[in-house]
Tab-separated table of C-alpha atoms in Angstrom:
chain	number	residue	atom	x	y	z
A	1	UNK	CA	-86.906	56.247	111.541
A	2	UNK	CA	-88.131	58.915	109.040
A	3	UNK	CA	-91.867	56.706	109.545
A	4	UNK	CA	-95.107	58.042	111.054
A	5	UNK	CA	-97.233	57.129	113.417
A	6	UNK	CA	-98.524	53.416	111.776
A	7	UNK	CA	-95.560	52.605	110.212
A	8	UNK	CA	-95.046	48.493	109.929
A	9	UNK	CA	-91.938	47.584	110.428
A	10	UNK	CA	-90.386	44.321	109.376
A	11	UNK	CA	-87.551	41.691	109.370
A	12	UNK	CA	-87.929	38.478	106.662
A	13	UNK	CA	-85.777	35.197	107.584
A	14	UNK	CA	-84.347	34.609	104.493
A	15	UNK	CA	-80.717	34.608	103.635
A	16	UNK	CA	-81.053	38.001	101.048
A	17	UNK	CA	-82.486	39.548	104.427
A	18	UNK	CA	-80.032	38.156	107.007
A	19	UNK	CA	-79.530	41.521	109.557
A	20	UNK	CA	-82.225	43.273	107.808
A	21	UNK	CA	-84.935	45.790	108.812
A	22	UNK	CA	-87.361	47.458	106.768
A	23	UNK	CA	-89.676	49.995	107.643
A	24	UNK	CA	-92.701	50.079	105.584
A	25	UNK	CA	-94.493	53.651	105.625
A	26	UNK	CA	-96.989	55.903	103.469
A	27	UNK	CA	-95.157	58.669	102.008
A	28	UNK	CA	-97.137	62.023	101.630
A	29	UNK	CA	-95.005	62.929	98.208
A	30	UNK	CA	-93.089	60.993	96.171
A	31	UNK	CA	-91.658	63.415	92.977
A	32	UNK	CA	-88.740	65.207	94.683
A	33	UNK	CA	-87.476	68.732	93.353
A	34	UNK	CA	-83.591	68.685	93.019
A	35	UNK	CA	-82.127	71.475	94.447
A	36	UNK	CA	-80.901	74.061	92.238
A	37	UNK	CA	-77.017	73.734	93.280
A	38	UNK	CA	-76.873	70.474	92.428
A	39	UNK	CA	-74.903	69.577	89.356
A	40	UNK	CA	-77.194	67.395	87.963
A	41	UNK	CA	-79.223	67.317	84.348
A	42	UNK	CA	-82.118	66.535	85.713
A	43	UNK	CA	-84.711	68.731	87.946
A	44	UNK	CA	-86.961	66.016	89.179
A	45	UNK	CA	-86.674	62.525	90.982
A	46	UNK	CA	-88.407	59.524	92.334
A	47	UNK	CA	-87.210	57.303	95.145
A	48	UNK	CA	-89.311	54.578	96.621
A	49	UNK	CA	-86.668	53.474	99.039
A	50	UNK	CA	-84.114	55.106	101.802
A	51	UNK	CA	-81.078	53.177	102.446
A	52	UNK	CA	-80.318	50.068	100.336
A	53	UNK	CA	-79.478	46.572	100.895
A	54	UNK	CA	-76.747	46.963	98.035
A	55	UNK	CA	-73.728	47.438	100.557
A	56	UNK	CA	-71.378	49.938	98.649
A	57	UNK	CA	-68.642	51.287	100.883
A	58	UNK	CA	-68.449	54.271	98.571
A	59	UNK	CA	-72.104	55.085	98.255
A	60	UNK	CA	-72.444	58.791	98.476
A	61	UNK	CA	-76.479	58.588	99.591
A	62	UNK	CA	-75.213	57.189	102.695
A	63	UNK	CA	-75.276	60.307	105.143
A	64	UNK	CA	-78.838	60.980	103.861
A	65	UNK	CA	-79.537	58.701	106.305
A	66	UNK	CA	-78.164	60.433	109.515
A	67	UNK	CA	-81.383	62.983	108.630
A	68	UNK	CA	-83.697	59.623	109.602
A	69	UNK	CA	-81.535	59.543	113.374
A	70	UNK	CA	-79.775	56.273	111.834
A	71	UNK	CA	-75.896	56.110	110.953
A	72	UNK	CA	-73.983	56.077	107.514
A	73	UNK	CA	-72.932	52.743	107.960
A	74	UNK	CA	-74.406	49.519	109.096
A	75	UNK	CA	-77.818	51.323	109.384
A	76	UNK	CA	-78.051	52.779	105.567
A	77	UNK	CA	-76.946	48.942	104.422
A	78	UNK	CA	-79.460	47.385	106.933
A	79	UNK	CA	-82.454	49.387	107.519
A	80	UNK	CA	-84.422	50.176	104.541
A	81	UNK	CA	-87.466	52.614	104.740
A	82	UNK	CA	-89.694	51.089	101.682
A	83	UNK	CA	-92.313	53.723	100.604
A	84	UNK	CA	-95.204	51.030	99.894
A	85	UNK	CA	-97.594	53.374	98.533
A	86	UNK	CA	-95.288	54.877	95.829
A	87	UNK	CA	-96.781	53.401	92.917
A	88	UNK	CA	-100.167	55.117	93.704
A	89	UNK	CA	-99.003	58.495	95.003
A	90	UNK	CA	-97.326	58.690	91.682
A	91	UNK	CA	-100.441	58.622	89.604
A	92	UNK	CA	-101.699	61.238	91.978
A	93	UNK	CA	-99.222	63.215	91.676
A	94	UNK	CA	-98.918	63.511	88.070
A	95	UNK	CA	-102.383	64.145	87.794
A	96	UNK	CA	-102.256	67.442	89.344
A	97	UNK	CA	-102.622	70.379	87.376
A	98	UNK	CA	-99.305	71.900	88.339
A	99	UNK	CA	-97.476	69.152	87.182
A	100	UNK	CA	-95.807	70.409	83.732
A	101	UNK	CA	-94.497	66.933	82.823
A	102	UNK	CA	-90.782	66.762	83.557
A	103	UNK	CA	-87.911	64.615	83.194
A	104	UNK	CA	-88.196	62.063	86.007
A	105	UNK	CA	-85.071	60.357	87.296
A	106	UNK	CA	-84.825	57.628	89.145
A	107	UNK	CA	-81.377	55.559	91.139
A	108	UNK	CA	-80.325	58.791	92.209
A	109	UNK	CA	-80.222	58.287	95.310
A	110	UNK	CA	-79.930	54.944	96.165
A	111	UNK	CA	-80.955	52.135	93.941
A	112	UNK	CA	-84.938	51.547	93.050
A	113	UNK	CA	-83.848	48.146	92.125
A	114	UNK	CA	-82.098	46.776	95.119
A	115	UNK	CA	-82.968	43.112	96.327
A	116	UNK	CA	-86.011	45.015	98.436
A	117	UNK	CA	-87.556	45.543	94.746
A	118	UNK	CA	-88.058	42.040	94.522
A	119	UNK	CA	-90.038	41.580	97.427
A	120	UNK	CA	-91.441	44.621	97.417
A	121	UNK	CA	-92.309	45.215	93.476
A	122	UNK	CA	-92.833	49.074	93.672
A	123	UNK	CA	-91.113	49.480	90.258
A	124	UNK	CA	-93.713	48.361	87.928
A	125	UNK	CA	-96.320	50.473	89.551
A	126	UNK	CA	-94.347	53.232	88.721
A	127	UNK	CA	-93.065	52.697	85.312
A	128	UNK	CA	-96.745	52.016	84.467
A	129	UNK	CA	-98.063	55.246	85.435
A	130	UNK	CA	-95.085	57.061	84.196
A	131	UNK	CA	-96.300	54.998	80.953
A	132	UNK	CA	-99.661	56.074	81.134
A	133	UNK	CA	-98.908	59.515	81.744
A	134	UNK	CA	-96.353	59.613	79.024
A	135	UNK	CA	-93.930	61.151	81.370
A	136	UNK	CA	-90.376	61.064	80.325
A	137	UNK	CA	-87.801	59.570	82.491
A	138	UNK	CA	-84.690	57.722	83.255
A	139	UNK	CA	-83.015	54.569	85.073
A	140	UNK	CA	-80.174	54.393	86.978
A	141	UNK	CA	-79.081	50.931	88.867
A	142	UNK	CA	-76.686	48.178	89.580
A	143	UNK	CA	-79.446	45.965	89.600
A	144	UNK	CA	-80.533	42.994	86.758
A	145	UNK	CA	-84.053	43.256	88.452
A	146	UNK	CA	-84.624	45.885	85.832
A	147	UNK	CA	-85.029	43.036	83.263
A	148	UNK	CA	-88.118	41.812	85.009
A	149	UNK	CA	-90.022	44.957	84.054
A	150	UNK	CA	-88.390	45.293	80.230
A	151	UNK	CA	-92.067	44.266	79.032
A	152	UNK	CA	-93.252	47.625	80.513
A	153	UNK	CA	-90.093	49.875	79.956
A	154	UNK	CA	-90.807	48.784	75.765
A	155	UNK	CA	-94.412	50.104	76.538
A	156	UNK	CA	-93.035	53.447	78.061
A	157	UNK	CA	-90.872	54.102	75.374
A	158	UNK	CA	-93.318	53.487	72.671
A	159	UNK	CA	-94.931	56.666	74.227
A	160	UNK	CA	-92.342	59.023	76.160
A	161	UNK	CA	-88.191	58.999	75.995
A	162	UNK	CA	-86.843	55.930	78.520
A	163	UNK	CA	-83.397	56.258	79.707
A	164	UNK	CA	-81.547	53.464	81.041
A	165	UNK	CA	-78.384	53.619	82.682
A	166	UNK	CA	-75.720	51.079	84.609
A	167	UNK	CA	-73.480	51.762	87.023
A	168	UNK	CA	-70.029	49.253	86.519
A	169	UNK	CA	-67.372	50.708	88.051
A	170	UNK	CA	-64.742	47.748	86.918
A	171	UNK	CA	-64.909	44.244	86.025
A	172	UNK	CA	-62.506	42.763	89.371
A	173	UNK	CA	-64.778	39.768	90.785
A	174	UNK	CA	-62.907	39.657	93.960
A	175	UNK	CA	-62.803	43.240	94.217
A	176	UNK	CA	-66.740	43.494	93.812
A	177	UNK	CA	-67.239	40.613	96.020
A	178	UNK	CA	-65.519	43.466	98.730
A	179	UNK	CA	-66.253	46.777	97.722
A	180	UNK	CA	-70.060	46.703	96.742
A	181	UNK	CA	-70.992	42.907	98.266
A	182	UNK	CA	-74.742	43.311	97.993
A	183	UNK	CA	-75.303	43.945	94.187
A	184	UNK	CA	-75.105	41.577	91.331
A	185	UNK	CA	-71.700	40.991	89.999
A	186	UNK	CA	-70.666	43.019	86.915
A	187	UNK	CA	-70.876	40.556	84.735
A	188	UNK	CA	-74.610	39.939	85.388
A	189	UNK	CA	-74.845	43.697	85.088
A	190	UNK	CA	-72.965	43.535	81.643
A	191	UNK	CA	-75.341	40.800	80.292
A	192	UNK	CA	-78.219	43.268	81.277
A	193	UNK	CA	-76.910	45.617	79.159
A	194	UNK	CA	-76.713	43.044	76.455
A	195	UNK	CA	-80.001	42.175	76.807
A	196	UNK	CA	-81.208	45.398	76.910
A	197	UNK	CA	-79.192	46.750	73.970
A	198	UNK	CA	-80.624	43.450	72.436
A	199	UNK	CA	-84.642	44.863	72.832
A	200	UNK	CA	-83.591	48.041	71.494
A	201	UNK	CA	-82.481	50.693	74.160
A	202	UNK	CA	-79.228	52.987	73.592
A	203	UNK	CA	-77.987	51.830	77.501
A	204	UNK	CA	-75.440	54.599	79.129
A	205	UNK	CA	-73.034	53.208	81.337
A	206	UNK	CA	-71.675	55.025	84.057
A	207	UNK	CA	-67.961	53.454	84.681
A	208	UNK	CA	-68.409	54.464	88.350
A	209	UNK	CA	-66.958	54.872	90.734
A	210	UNK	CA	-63.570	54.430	89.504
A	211	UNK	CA	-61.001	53.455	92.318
A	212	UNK	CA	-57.620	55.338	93.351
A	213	UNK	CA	-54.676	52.143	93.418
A	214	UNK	CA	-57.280	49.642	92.998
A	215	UNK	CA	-59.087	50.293	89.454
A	216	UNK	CA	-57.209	53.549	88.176
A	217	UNK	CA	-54.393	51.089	86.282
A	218	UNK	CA	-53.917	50.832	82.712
A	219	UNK	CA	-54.872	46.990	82.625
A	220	UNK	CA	-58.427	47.591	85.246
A	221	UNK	CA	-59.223	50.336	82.550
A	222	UNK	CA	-58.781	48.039	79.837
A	223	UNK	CA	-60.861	45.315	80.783
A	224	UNK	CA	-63.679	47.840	81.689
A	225	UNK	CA	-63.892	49.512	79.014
A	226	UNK	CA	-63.732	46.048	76.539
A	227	UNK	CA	-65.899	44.800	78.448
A	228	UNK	CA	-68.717	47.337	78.348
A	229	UNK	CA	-67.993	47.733	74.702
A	230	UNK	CA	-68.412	44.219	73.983
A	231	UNK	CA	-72.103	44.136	75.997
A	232	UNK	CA	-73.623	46.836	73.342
A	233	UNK	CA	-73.758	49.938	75.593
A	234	UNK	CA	-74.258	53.451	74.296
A	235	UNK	CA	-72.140	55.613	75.676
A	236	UNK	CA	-69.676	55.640	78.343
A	237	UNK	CA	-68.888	58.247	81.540
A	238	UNK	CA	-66.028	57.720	83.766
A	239	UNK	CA	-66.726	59.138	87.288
A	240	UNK	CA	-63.601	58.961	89.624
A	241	UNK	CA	-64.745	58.044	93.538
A	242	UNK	CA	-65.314	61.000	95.451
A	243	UNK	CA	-66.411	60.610	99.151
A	244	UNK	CA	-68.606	62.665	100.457
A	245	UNK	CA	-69.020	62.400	104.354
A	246	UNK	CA	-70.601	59.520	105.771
A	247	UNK	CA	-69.057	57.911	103.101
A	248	UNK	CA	-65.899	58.878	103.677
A	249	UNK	CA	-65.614	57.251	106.832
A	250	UNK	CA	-67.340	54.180	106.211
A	251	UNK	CA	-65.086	53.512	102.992
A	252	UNK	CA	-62.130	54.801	104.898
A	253	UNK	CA	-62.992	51.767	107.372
A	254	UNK	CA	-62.697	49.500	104.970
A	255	UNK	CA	-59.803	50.744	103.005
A	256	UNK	CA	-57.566	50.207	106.379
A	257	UNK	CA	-59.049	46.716	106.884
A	258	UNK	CA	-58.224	45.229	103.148
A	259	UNK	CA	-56.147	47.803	101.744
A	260	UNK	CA	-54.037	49.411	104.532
A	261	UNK	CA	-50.852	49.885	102.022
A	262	UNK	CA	-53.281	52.288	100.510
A	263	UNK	CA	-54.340	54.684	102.925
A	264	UNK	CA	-51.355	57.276	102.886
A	265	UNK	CA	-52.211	57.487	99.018
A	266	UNK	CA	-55.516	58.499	100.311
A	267	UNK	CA	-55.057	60.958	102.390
A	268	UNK	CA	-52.742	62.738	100.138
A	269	UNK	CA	-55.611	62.295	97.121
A	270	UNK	CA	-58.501	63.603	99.590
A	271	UNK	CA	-56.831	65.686	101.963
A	272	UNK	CA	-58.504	68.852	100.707
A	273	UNK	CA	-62.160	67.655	100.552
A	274	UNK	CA	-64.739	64.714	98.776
A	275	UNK	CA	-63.099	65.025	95.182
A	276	UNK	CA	-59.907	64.236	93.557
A	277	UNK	CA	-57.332	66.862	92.314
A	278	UNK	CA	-58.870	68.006	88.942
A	279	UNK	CA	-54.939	66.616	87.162
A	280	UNK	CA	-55.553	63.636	88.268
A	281	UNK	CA	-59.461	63.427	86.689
A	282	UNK	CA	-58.612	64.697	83.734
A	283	UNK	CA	-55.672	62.745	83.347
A	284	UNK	CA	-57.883	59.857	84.250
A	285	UNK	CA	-60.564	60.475	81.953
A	286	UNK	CA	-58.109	61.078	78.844
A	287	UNK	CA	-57.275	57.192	79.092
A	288	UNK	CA	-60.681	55.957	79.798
A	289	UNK	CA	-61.613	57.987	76.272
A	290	UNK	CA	-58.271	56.379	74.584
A	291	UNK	CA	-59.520	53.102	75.392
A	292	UNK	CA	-63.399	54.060	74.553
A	293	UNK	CA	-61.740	54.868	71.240
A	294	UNK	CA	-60.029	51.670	70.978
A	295	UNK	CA	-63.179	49.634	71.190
A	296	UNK	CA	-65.189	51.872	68.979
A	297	UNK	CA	-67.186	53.826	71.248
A	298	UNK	CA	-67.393	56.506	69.979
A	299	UNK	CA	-69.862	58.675	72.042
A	300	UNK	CA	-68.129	59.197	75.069
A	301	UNK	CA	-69.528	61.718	78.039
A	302	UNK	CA	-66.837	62.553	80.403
A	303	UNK	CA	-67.703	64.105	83.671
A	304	UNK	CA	-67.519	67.537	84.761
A	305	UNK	CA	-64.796	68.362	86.854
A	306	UNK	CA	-67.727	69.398	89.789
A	307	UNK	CA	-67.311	73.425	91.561
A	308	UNK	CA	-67.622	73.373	94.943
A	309	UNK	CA	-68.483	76.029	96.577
A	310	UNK	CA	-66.786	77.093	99.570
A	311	UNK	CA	-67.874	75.050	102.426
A	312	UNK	CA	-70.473	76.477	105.259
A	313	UNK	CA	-67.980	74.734	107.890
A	314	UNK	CA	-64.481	73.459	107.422
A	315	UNK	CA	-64.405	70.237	106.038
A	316	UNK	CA	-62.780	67.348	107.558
A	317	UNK	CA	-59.488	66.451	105.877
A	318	UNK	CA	-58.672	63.257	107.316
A	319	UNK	CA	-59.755	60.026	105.338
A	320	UNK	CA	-58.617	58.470	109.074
């Protein structure tokens, strides 16, 4: 899927890779050009893997991977296209005349520091030429892999602006231990922060996604936001789920196998698209900032409500 002729592909008997595939192939570019309707701050990005091993429901990369002929579902969790030569294609490409030195960003898509990094170890390859090129760029991830490379990401930053973000949604173990199965728990994640708060960085954390009826609640909302608080982070942005397809279905699957009570709340949230009525996000995000305030963070960077433009076909507006 997605591979050329030559590509290798894979399966390792270990329990991290039970049910995996990965397909290993040489990629022919590796800095990606966002498109310009995306409502993104950032213009360029770098992903050495497709799918990801991390298993959230919500994920919204997860119909990317319909354009590789695989599904949305068990395919984007199991079968993970690993673009081996990123490290080197990198250098090349920033190299090149053309190349005007912008903001890189990487976790976008899906995370450059699933468990695949740590077999794979494409990561310090790139933060190493991103270092040597003195090319600016950011981190996005769930994963505590990142603190493997914190030697290099000190170097980068002694040279170019390093941005380092987590993603921790809520602070539920048996909720995480259902929802997003494959990536450390948040705790882990919240001692990364420490640690990298500890060596220096101003960390962003993205409270994302946050959950309709499961982590929307006062006390959820609380224990986030102390929590992330307490591990030294930076800033804070709450980003209420929205489910885009292919990840609308797949989370809708698993909604009406653990949380079936909720689905009628569901459909009435999402029956007119991927995103929540803008009352409901701005009511939400006025009590993640009260309890921001409350635990003295003070730089606080609440999503835009996103414009959608009208859709090319009619959406579905079923979650079931």
């Amino acid at each position: 899927p997605g591979a050329r002729p030559g590509a290798t592909v894979r399966t390792f008997d270990t329990p991290d890779f039970a049910g995996m595939t990965f397909y290993e192939v040489r990629a022919k570019s590796i800095v990606n050009r966002v498109p310009g309707t995306s409502h993104v701050p950032f213009e360029w990005t770098v992903n050495p893997y497709r799918g990801c091993g991390h298993r959230c429901t919500y994920c919204f990369a997860r119909n990317t991977h319909t354009y590789l002929d695989l599904d949305a579902g068990q395919d984007f969790d199991s079968k993970v296209v690993v673009k081996v030569n990123a490290g080197e294609l990198l250098r090349r490409e920033l190299a090149a005349p053309k190349w005007r030195g912008g903001h890189i960003a990487m976790g976008t898509n899906v995370d450059c520091y699933q468990r695949a990094e740590g077999r794979y170890r494409l990561m310090p390859e790139i933060i190493a030429a991103l270092r040597d090129f003195a090319n600016p760029f950011s981190i996005l991830t769930k994963g505590t892999l990142l603190l493997r490379d914190l030697p290099l990401l000190r170097q980068a930053a002694e040279v170019t602006r390093v941005g380092v973000a987590y993603s921790i949604g809520f602070v539920d173990e048996p909720l995480w231990r259902s929802v997003e199965a494959g990536t450390p728990g948040p705790r882990r994640r919240l001692d990364a922060v420490r640690a990298l708060a500890e060596a220096g960085f101003r960390v962003s954390v993205l409270m994302a996604p946050i959950l309709p009826g499961l982590t929307d609640t006062d006390d959820s909302i609380e224990a986030t936001v102390s929590a992330i608080a307490a591990a030294g982070a930076a800033s804070l942005t709450p980003i209420p789920l929205h489910l885009r397809p292919g990840a609308r279905e797949w989370y809708a699957r698993w909604l009406a196998r653990d949380h079936p009570h909720l689905v009628p709340l569901y459909r009435e949230l999402y029956r007119a698209g991927s995103y929540l009525p803008q009352s409901y996000q701005r009511e939400l995000v006025a009590r993640v900032r009260l309890a921001a305030r409350r635990h003295g963070l003070r730089r606080f960077e609440p999503e835009a409500a996103p414009e959608r433009p009208p859709p090319a076909r009619p959406e579905q507006l079923t979650l079931l």
